[in-house]
Coordinates of C-alpha atoms in Angstrom, one line a residue:
M282 CA 0.0 0.0 0.0
N283 CA 1.6 3.3 -1.0
A284 CA 2.1 6.2 1.3
L285 CA -0.5 8.4 -0.3
I286 CA -3.3 5.8 0.1
D287 CA -2.2 5.2 3.6
H288 CA -2.3 8.9 4.3
R289 CA -5.9 9.2 3.0
L290 CA -7.1 6.2 5.0
R291 CA -5.7 7.4 8.2
R292 CA -6.6 11.0 8.3
S293 CA -10.2 10.1 9.4
W294 CA -12.1 6.9 9.3
T295 CA -13.7 7.7 6.0
A296 CA -11.5 6.6 3.1
D297 CA -13.3 8.6 0.4
A298 CA -16.6 10.2 -0.5
A299 CA -18.2 6.8 -1.3
D300 CA -17.6 5.6 2.2
A301 CA -18.8 8.8 3.9
A302 CA -21.9 8.5 6.1
Q303 CA -24.6 11.1 5.4
L304 CA -26.6 12.6 8.3
P305 CA -30.3 12.5 7.3
V306 CA -32.1 15.8 7.4
R307 CA -34.5 14.5 10.1
A308 CA -31.6 13.3 12.2
A309 CA -29.9 16.7 12.0
R310 CA -33.2 18.4 13.1
W311 CA -33.6 16.0 15.9
L312 CA -30.0 16.7 17.1
D313 CA -30.6 20.4 17.0
Q314 CA -33.6 20.0 19.2
R315 CA -31.6 17.9 21.7
I316 CA -28.2 19.6 21.9
G317 CA -29.0 23.0 20.5
P318 CA -27.7 24.8 17.4
V319 CA -24.3 23.8 16.2
T320 CA -21.7 25.5 13.9
P321 CA -20.4 23.5 11.0
G322 CA -16.7 22.8 11.4
A323 CA -13.8 22.3 9.1
A324 CA -14.2 19.7 6.3
S325 CA -12.9 16.2 7.0
A326 CA -10.1 16.5 4.5
A327 CA -7.8 18.9 6.3
D328 CA -4.9 20.6 4.5
V329 CA -2.2 17.9 3.8
S330 CA 0.4 20.7 3.3
A331 CA 0.1 21.8 7.0
E332 CA 3.5 22.9 8.2
I333 CA 5.3 20.2 10.2
P334 CA 8.9 20.2 11.5
S335 CA 11.6 18.9 9.3
P336 CA 12.7 15.3 10.1
K337 CA 15.4 15.1 12.8
L338 CA 16.5 11.5 12.0
S339 CA 20.2 11.6 11.4
N340 CA 21.7 10.6 8.0
S341 CA 23.5 7.7 9.6
A342 CA 20.4 6.4 11.2
T343 CA 18.4 6.8 7.9
E344 CA 21.1 5.0 5.9
A345 CA 21.2 2.2 8.5
L346 CA 17.4 1.7 8.4
A347 CA 17.5 1.8 4.6
K348 CA 20.0 -1.0 4.6
V349 CA 17.5 -3.1 6.6
V350 CA 14.2 -2.4 4.8
G351 CA 15.2 -0.7 1.5
T352 CA 15.4 3.0 0.7
E353 CA 11.8 2.9 -0.7
N354 CA 10.5 1.7 2.7
V355 CA 12.0 4.6 4.7
L356 CA 9.5 7.4 4.2
V357 CA 10.2 11.0 5.2
D358 CA 7.7 12.9 3.1
A359 CA 5.1 15.0 5.0
P360 CA 1.9 13.1 4.0
A361 CA 3.4 9.7 5.1
R362 CA 4.6 11.1 8.4
L363 CA 1.3 12.9 9.1
A364 CA -0.6 9.7 8.3
R365 CA 1.0 7.9 11.2
A366 CA 1.2 10.8 13.6
T367 CA -2.0 10.1 15.6
G368 CA -4.8 7.7 16.2
L369 CA -8.5 8.3 15.6
S370 CA -9.9 9.8 18.8
Y371 CA -12.1 12.9 18.7
L372 CA -9.2 15.1 19.8
D373 CA -7.0 13.6 17.1
L374 CA -9.5 14.4 14.4
V375 CA -10.2 17.9 15.7
R376 CA -6.4 18.6 15.7
R377 CA -6.2 17.3 12.2
R378 CA -8.9 19.6 11.0
S379 CA -6.8 22.6 12.2
P380 CA -4.8 24.3 9.4
R381 CA -1.7 23.8 11.5
A382 CA -0.3 20.5 12.8
E383 CA -0.7 20.8 16.6
F384 CA 0.5 17.3 17.4
P385 CA 3.9 15.5 17.4
V386 CA 4.9 14.0 14.0
P387 CA 7.3 11.1 13.5
D388 CA 10.6 11.9 11.7
A389 CA 10.2 8.9 9.4
V390 CA 8.0 6.0 8.6
V391 CA 9.7 2.6 8.4
L392 CA 8.0 -0.4 6.8
P393 CA 9.7 -3.7 7.5
A394 CA 8.8 -6.8 5.6
G395 CA 8.9 -9.5 8.3
P396 CA 9.8 -10.3 11.9
D397 CA 13.5 -10.5 11.2
E398 CA 13.5 -7.0 9.6
V399 CA 11.5 -5.7 12.6
Q400 CA 14.2 -7.0 14.9
A401 CA 16.9 -5.5 12.8
V402 CA 15.1 -2.1 12.8
L403 CA 15.0 -2.1 16.6
D404 CA 18.7 -3.0 16.7
V405 CA 19.4 0.1 14.5
C406 CA 17.2 2.3 16.7
V407 CA 19.0 1.1 19.9
E408 CA 22.4 1.9 18.3
H409 CA 21.2 5.4 17.2
D410 CA 19.0 6.0 20.3
V411 CA 15.8 6.6 18.1
G412 CA 12.3 6.2 19.6
V413 CA 10.0 3.6 18.0
V414 CA 6.2 3.9 17.8
P415 CA 4.7 0.6 16.5
F416 CA 1.8 1.4 14.1
G417 CA -0.9 -1.0 12.9
G418 CA -4.3 0.2 11.8
G419 CA -3.9 3.5 13.6
T420 CA -7.3 3.2 15.3
S421 CA -6.2 4.0 18.9
V422 CA -8.5 6.5 20.6
V423 CA -6.3 6.9 23.7
G424 CA -3.1 8.3 22.3
G425 CA -1.5 4.9 21.9
V426 CA 0.2 5.7 18.6
A427 CA 1.0 9.4 19.3
A428 CA 4.5 10.1 18.0
L429 CA 5.9 11.1 21.4
R430 CA 9.7 11.4 21.6
G431 CA 10.3 10.6 25.3
G432 CA 13.5 12.7 25.3
K433 CA 14.8 11.1 22.1
T434 CA 16.1 13.4 19.3
A435 CA 14.2 11.4 16.7
V436 CA 11.3 9.0 16.6
I437 CA 10.0 6.7 13.9
A438 CA 6.6 5.2 13.2
L439 CA 7.2 1.5 12.6
D440 CA 4.4 0.6 10.3
L441 CA 3.7 -3.1 10.2
V442 CA 1.5 -3.0 7.1
R443 CA 3.9 -5.4 5.2
L444 CA 3.6 -8.1 7.9
D445 CA 0.4 -9.3 6.2
A446 CA 0.8 -13.1 6.0
L447 CA -1.0 -16.1 7.4
V448 CA 2.1 -18.0 8.5
S449 CA 0.6 -21.4 9.3
V450 CA -2.6 -23.3 10.1
D451 CA -2.6 -26.3 12.5
A452 CA -6.1 -27.6 11.6
E453 CA -5.8 -30.5 14.1
S454 CA -5.1 -28.2 17.0
R455 CA -7.2 -25.3 15.6
I456 CA -4.3 -22.8 15.8
A457 CA -3.4 -20.3 13.2
V458 CA -0.4 -18.0 13.2
L459 CA -0.9 -14.6 11.7
Q460 CA 1.6 -11.8 11.2
A461 CA 0.9 -8.6 13.2
G462 CA 0.0 -6.3 10.3
V463 CA -3.0 -8.4 9.0
R464 CA -6.2 -6.4 9.3
G465 CA -9.4 -7.9 10.6
P466 CA -11.2 -8.5 7.3
E467 CA -8.1 -9.9 5.7
A468 CA -7.6 -12.3 8.6
E469 CA -11.1 -13.6 8.2
R470 CA -10.5 -14.0 4.4
L471 CA -7.3 -15.9 4.9
L472 CA -8.7 -18.1 7.6
G473 CA -11.9 -18.6 5.6
E474 CA -9.9 -20.3 2.8
H475 CA -9.3 -23.0 5.4
G476 CA -12.9 -23.1 6.6
L477 CA -11.9 -21.3 9.8
T478 CA -12.7 -18.0 11.6
L479 CA -11.2 -16.0 14.4
G480 CA -14.6 -14.4 15.3
H481 CA -13.0 -11.3 16.7
I482 CA -15.1 -8.4 15.4
P483 CA -14.7 -5.1 17.3
Q484 CA -16.0 -1.9 15.8
S485 CA -12.5 -1.1 14.6
Y486 CA -12.5 -4.4 12.7
E487 CA -12.2 -2.9 9.2
R488 CA -9.0 -1.1 10.0
A489 CA -7.4 -2.6 13.1
T490 CA -4.7 -5.3 13.0
I491 CA -3.9 -8.6 14.7
G492 CA -0.9 -7.0 16.4
G493 CA -3.0 -4.1 17.6
F494 CA -5.7 -6.4 18.9
A495 CA -3.1 -8.2 21.0
A496 CA -1.2 -5.1 22.1
T497 CA -4.4 -3.5 23.5
R498 CA -6.3 -6.5 24.9
S499 CA -9.1 -5.9 22.5
A500 CA -12.6 -7.2 23.0
G501 CA -14.8 -8.1 20.0
Q502 CA -18.6 -7.6 19.8
A503 CA -19.1 -11.4 20.0
S504 CA -16.8 -11.9 23.0
S505 CA -19.5 -13.7 25.0
G506 CA -19.2 -16.5 22.5
Y507 CA -15.7 -16.3 21.1
G508 CA -13.9 -14.7 24.1
R509 CA -11.8 -11.6 24.3
F510 CA -8.7 -11.4 22.2
E511 CA -6.4 -12.5 25.0
D512 CA -8.5 -15.6 25.4
M513 CA -7.7 -16.5 21.8
V514 CA -3.9 -16.0 22.0
T515 CA -1.9 -19.2 22.4
G516 CA 1.5 -17.8 21.5
V517 CA 3.2 -14.5 20.6
R518 CA 6.4 -13.5 18.9
L519 CA 8.0 -10.1 19.7
A520 CA 11.0 -8.1 18.7
T521 CA 12.6 -6.3 21.6
P522 CA 15.7 -4.1 22.0
R523 CA 17.3 -7.0 23.8
G524 CA 16.5 -9.5 21.0
E525 CA 13.6 -11.7 19.9
W526 CA 11.1 -13.1 22.5
K527 CA 8.8 -16.0 21.8
L528 CA 6.1 -17.2 24.2
G529 CA 3.6 -20.0 24.3
V530 CA 4.4 -23.7 23.7
A531 CA 1.3 -25.6 25.1
P532 CA -2.4 -25.1 25.7
A533 CA -1.8 -24.7 29.4
S534 CA 1.3 -24.5 31.6
A535 CA 2.3 -24.2 35.2
A536 CA 5.8 -23.1 34.3
G537 CA 5.6 -19.9 36.3
P538 CA 3.5 -16.8 35.5
D539 CA 2.0 -16.7 32.1
L540 CA 4.3 -14.2 30.3
R541 CA 2.0 -14.2 27.3
Q542 CA -0.3 -12.1 29.3
L543 CA 2.5 -9.6 30.0
A544 CA 3.1 -9.2 26.3
I545 CA -0.6 -8.9 25.5
G546 CA -1.7 -5.4 26.5
S547 CA 1.8 -4.1 26.6
E548 CA 0.9 -1.5 24.0
G549 CA 4.3 -1.6 22.2
T550 CA 6.2 -0.6 25.3
L551 CA 7.8 -4.0 26.0
G552 CA 8.3 -5.2 22.4
V553 CA 6.9 -5.1 18.9
I554 CA 4.5 -7.9 18.3
T555 CA 5.3 -9.5 15.0
E556 CA 3.3 -12.8 15.0
V557 CA 0.4 -14.1 17.0
A558 CA -0.7 -17.7 17.4
L559 CA -4.5 -17.8 17.8
R560 CA -7.2 -20.3 18.6
V561 CA -9.6 -20.5 15.6
R562 CA -12.9 -22.2 15.0
P563 CA -14.9 -23.5 12.0
V564 CA -16.8 -20.9 10.1
P565 CA -20.3 -20.9 11.6
P566 CA -22.9 -22.1 9.1
V567 CA -25.7 -20.1 10.9
R568 CA -25.7 -16.6 12.2
H569 CA -28.9 -15.4 13.8
Y570 CA -29.4 -11.9 15.2
E571 CA -32.6 -10.4 16.7
G572 CA -33.7 -7.7 19.0
Y573 CA -35.7 -7.4 22.3
A574 CA -37.0 -4.4 24.3
L575 CA -36.9 -4.3 28.1
P576 CA -38.9 -1.9 30.3
G577 CA -36.1 0.3 31.5
W578 CA -32.4 0.1 32.3
A579 CA -32.8 -1.7 35.7
A580 CA -34.8 -4.5 34.1
G581 CA -32.4 -4.7 31.2
V582 CA -29.3 -5.0 33.5
A583 CA -31.1 -7.6 35.6
A584 CA -31.9 -9.6 32.5
V585 CA -28.3 -9.6 31.2
R586 CA -26.9 -10.5 34.6
D587 CA -29.3 -13.4 34.8
L588 CA -28.2 -14.6 31.3
A589 CA -24.5 -14.3 32.3
Q590 CA -24.8 -16.1 35.6
H591 CA -26.8 -18.9 34.1
H592 CA -24.5 -19.3 31.1
A593 CA -27.2 -18.3 28.7
L594 CA -25.6 -15.3 27.0
A595 CA -25.8 -15.1 23.3
D596 CA -22.5 -14.6 21.4
V597 CA -23.4 -11.0 21.0
T598 CA -25.3 -9.5 23.9
R599 CA -25.7 -5.7 23.8
L600 CA -28.0 -3.7 26.0
S601 CA -28.7 0.0 25.2
D602 CA -30.0 2.3 27.8
V603 CA -33.1 4.5 27.3
D604 CA -31.1 7.4 25.8
E605 CA -29.2 5.2 23.3
T606 CA -32.4 3.4 22.4
E607 CA -34.1 6.8 21.8
V608 CA -31.2 7.8 19.5
S609 CA -31.6 4.5 17.6
L610 CA -35.3 5.2 17.1
A611 CA -34.7 8.7 16.0
L612 CA -31.8 8.1 13.6
N613 CA -32.4 4.6 12.2
A614 CA -34.2 5.1 8.9
G615 CA -34.6 1.4 8.5
L616 CA -36.9 1.0 11.6
K617 CA -40.6 1.7 11.4
T618 CA -40.4 3.8 14.5
A619 CA -44.0 4.8 15.0
A620 CA -45.3 1.3 14.6
L621 CA -42.6 -0.1 16.8
R622 CA -43.5 2.4 19.6
R623 CA -47.1 1.5 19.4
Y624 CA -46.3 -2.2 19.5
L625 CA -44.1 -1.8 22.6
A626 CA -46.5 0.5 24.3
A627 CA -49.3 -2.0 23.9
R628 CA -47.1 -4.4 25.8
G629 CA -46.4 -2.0 28.6
V630 CA -42.9 -0.9 27.4
R631 CA -43.0 2.9 27.0
R632 CA -39.3 3.7 27.8
P633 CA -37.6 0.8 26.1
C634 CA -34.0 -0.4 26.3
F635 CA -33.1 -2.3 23.2
L636 CA -31.2 -5.6 23.6
I637 CA -29.4 -7.1 20.6
V638 CA -28.6 -10.8 20.8
G639 CA -26.8 -12.9 18.2
W640 CA -25.8 -16.5 18.0
E641 CA -23.3 -18.1 15.6
G642 CA -22.8 -21.9 15.1
T643 CA -24.5 -24.9 13.8
A644 CA -28.3 -24.8 13.3
H645 CA -28.8 -27.2 16.2
D646 CA -26.5 -25.3 18.5
V647 CA -28.0 -21.9 17.6
A648 CA -31.6 -23.2 18.1
L649 CA -30.8 -24.8 21.4
R650 CA -29.0 -21.8 22.9
R651 CA -31.5 -19.3 21.4
R652 CA -34.4 -21.1 23.2
E653 CA -32.7 -20.9 26.6
T654 CA -31.9 -17.2 26.1
A655 CA -35.4 -16.4 24.9
R656 CA -37.0 -18.3 27.8
R657 CA -35.0 -16.3 30.4
L658 CA -35.7 -13.0 28.6
K659 CA -39.4 -13.7 28.5
A660 CA -39.3 -14.3 32.2
A661 CA -37.6 -11.0 32.7
G662 CA -40.4 -9.1 30.9
A663 CA -38.5 -8.6 27.6
V664 CA -40.6 -8.1 24.4
R665 CA -39.2 -9.7 21.3
V666 CA -38.9 -7.1 18.5
G667 CA -37.6 -9.6 15.9
K668 CA -34.9 -10.1 13.4
A669 CA -35.2 -6.7 11.7
L670 CA -33.7 -4.9 14.7
G671 CA -30.9 -7.5 15.1
E672 CA -30.0 -7.5 11.4
S673 CA -30.2 -3.7 11.3
W674 CA -27.6 -3.5 14.0
R675 CA -25.4 -6.3 12.5
H676 CA -25.3 -4.7 9.1
G677 CA -24.7 -1.2 10.4
R678 CA -22.3 -2.0 13.3
F679 CA -19.3 -0.4 11.6
A680 CA -21.0 2.8 10.6
G681 CA -20.3 4.6 13.9
P682 CA -16.9 6.0 13.0
R683 CA -18.2 7.2 9.6
Q684 CA -21.2 8.8 11.2
R685 CA -18.7 10.6 13.6
D686 CA -17.1 12.2 10.5
A687 CA -20.4 13.5 9.4
L688 CA -21.2 14.8 12.9
L689 CA -17.8 16.5 13.1
D690 CA -18.5 18.2 9.8
R691 CA -21.7 19.5 11.3
G692 CA -20.0 20.9 14.4
V693 CA -20.9 18.2 16.9
C694 CA -18.5 17.0 19.6
V695 CA -18.9 13.3 19.5
E696 CA -16.7 10.8 21.4
T697 CA -16.8 7.6 23.4
L698 CA -15.3 6.2 26.5
E699 CA -15.7 2.8 28.3
T700 CA -15.2 1.0 31.5
A701 CA -16.3 -2.1 33.4
A702 CA -17.5 -2.9 36.9
Y703 CA -18.9 -5.7 39.0
W704 CA -22.6 -6.1 38.8
S705 CA -23.1 -4.6 42.3
N706 CA -21.5 -1.3 41.0
V707 CA -22.8 -1.1 37.4
D708 CA -25.7 1.2 38.1
E709 CA -23.8 3.5 40.4
L710 CA -21.0 3.8 38.0
R711 CA -23.2 4.5 35.0
D712 CA -25.0 7.3 37.0
D713 CA -21.7 8.8 38.2
V714 CA -20.1 8.9 34.8
R715 CA -23.3 10.3 33.2
A716 CA -23.5 13.0 35.9
A717 CA -19.8 13.9 35.5
L718 CA -20.1 14.3 31.7
T719 CA -23.4 16.3 31.9
A720 CA -22.0 18.6 34.6
S721 CA -18.9 19.3 32.4
L722 CA -20.6 19.6 29.0
G723 CA -24.0 21.1 29.8
R724 CA -26.7 20.4 27.2
S725 CA -25.7 17.0 25.7
I726 CA -26.8 13.5 25.0
V727 CA -25.0 10.9 27.1
M728 CA -25.8 7.3 25.9
C729 CA -24.6 4.1 27.5
H730 CA -24.7 0.4 26.6
I731 CA -23.4 -2.9 28.0
S732 CA -21.3 -4.3 25.2
H733 CA -19.7 -7.2 27.0
A734 CA -21.1 -9.2 29.9
Y735 CA -19.5 -11.6 32.4
E736 CA -20.7 -13.8 35.2
T737 CA -19.3 -11.2 37.7
G738 CA -19.9 -7.9 35.9
A739 CA -20.2 -6.0 32.6
S740 CA -18.6 -3.3 30.5
L741 CA -20.2 0.2 30.1
Y742 CA -19.7 2.0 26.8
F743 CA -20.6 5.7 26.7
T744 CA -21.2 7.8 23.6
V745 CA -21.5 11.6 24.0
L746 CA -23.0 14.2 21.7
T747 CA -22.9 17.9 22.4
A748 CA -22.4 21.1 20.5
R749 CA -18.7 21.7 19.9
D750 CA -17.2 24.7 21.7
E751 CA -15.6 26.4 18.7
T752 CA -13.4 28.6 20.9
D753 CA -11.8 25.7 22.8
P754 CA -12.9 22.3 21.3
I755 CA -9.8 20.6 22.7
G756 CA -10.3 21.8 26.2
Q757 CA -14.0 21.1 26.1
W758 CA -13.5 17.4 25.7
Q759 CA -10.4 17.2 27.9
R760 CA -12.3 18.5 30.8
A761 CA -15.2 16.2 30.2
K762 CA -13.0 13.1 29.8
A763 CA -11.1 14.0 33.0
A764 CA -14.3 14.3 34.9
A765 CA -15.5 11.0 33.6
C766 CA -12.2 9.3 34.5
E767 CA -12.3 10.7 38.0
A768 CA -15.8 9.2 38.3
I769 CA -14.6 5.9 37.1
A770 CA -11.5 5.6 39.3
G771 CA -12.0 3.3 42.3
T772 CA -15.3 1.9 41.1
G773 CA -14.5 0.5 37.6
T774 CA -11.5 -0.1 35.4
I775 CA -10.0 2.9 33.6
S776 CA -10.3 0.9 30.4
H777 CA -12.2 -2.3 29.4
H778 CA -10.8 -2.5 25.9
H779 CA -9.5 0.8 24.6
A780 CA -6.2 0.4 26.5
V781 CA -4.1 2.9 28.5
G782 CA -2.1 4.8 25.9
V783 CA -1.4 8.4 27.0
D784 CA -5.0 9.4 28.0
H785 CA -5.4 6.8 30.8
A786 CA -1.9 6.7 32.1
P787 CA -2.5 9.1 34.9
Y788 CA -5.2 6.8 36.3
L789 CA -3.3 3.5 36.0
S790 CA -1.6 3.7 39.4
A791 CA -5.0 4.0 41.2
E792 CA -6.0 0.7 39.6
I793 CA -2.9 -1.4 39.9
G794 CA -1.2 0.4 42.7
A795 CA 2.2 2.1 42.9
L796 CA 3.9 -1.2 43.3
G797 CA 2.2 -2.5 40.1
V798 CA 3.5 0.5 38.2
E799 CA 7.0 -0.2 39.5
V800 CA 6.7 -3.9 38.4
L801 CA 5.9 -2.7 34.9
R802 CA 8.7 -0.2 34.9
A803 CA 11.1 -2.9 36.1
V804 CA 10.1 -5.2 33.2
K805 CA 10.4 -2.3 30.7
S806 CA 13.9 -1.5 32.0
T807 CA 14.9 -5.1 31.4
V808 CA 13.6 -5.5 27.8
D809 CA 14.0 -1.9 26.8
P810 CA 16.9 -0.4 28.9
T811 CA 17.3 2.8 26.8
G812 CA 13.5 3.4 26.6
I813 CA 13.1 3.5 22.8
L814 CA 9.8 1.6 22.7
N815 CA 6.6 3.7 22.4
P816 CA 7.7 6.5 24.6
G817 CA 5.2 8.1 27.0
K818 CA 2.6 5.2 26.8
L819 CA 1.3 2.9 29.5
V820 CA 3.9 3.9 32.2

């Protein structure tokens, strides 16, 4: 993939006009009524000629890197460097829409072709004391790929796009080894040729990579069935400043702590993940999605908890609160909203919370599991809405980032944040975060859904819409996010699946303790003694 195309793909989620989501007129009117008038902002395609600093990578380092990957794979032009300078958070996109580059930019982009070249690149960077930011799909929303220097004179973005192979398939053990740069859809295509699937489908699926999933402890939308990404990892191969590191030789082991789990979630600070061995499954012949409505948030939470604690969760189990359900009814042109409201009201559900459930597997397995889930939901007072709601969600589940581009164009501040808590704290945490966001932002829409459920608790995923403060858009969201993080600290985790990056680093100590932070620092000092790996992230 050439640098220009990479640049276009990574400036925003939308690759081109054909991919852009349009905000329907009725949706725009509804938003104006809820959050007040907004001022259209800068267009999504910001000026690619924005002034950025000249690269500070020394000639000797540049030449050494070129010897490893080839001159054509050491990019120093402005578009290539800008394309890997940030992730895709709201603040990243707002900064990119500014006529000036107000964020750190790498001095070069290096594209190695395989694990051995990645290791050789790190060896060069150790020798020349150059910072290294691993870059996969660039979908981080917590500053995980920000080109911070960490006191180094120069920093490179190590783009793993050329590590795009399916290395091996062990059909007997159901293990596949994929290189770190393989994106979600390509992983499914490659595995599908062997009749297999990974089943890991987060909202970032279209752009995110296998290495990124592992580095951030990703959770897919069907995690109740397939597991979180760390549950799928059987082995990992990393390049580190001290040499290559391979982990995972058996399905289970008592040979000390599981160091695979140290590598997973390390966010590029302990090594660059180059290959991941993953548990895979046969492609499911049946996928069945449908929707239910529950009479309020409390009833919905109780129903999902009951499913989780009786092992009756669907593979996808997603509960929206009243506000998120209201937005779905207002903005989803595919739903016959008036008729649906009458149908639910006739059954006593006037403030519904939508529940999306989906099963994947054989026809027999899906039918069996679906019956048990349906039985428990009926007992909880849920009203079945039918396949239309479930299929509407399934086919539109990747539209959110594109819709965000359209909302940004309109002048809306739109961002997400997530956490998780034990069931006894879920309601309190939701209320506290909503109150913190509302107090900071004023007139706004704060939506929440449970995206992942466990026997002991659940995740909470918040989406916020408010009129953008055109005088201080950066500060507006920074203050709101800080208020939300303070509300989360002590009750829930600072991140269920978005990772730590830069944004959540100040809150990590409160969760794992000062000693825990020292343990991470000690490990980093062992594998990365000069501190070249992803400066400023995690710890």
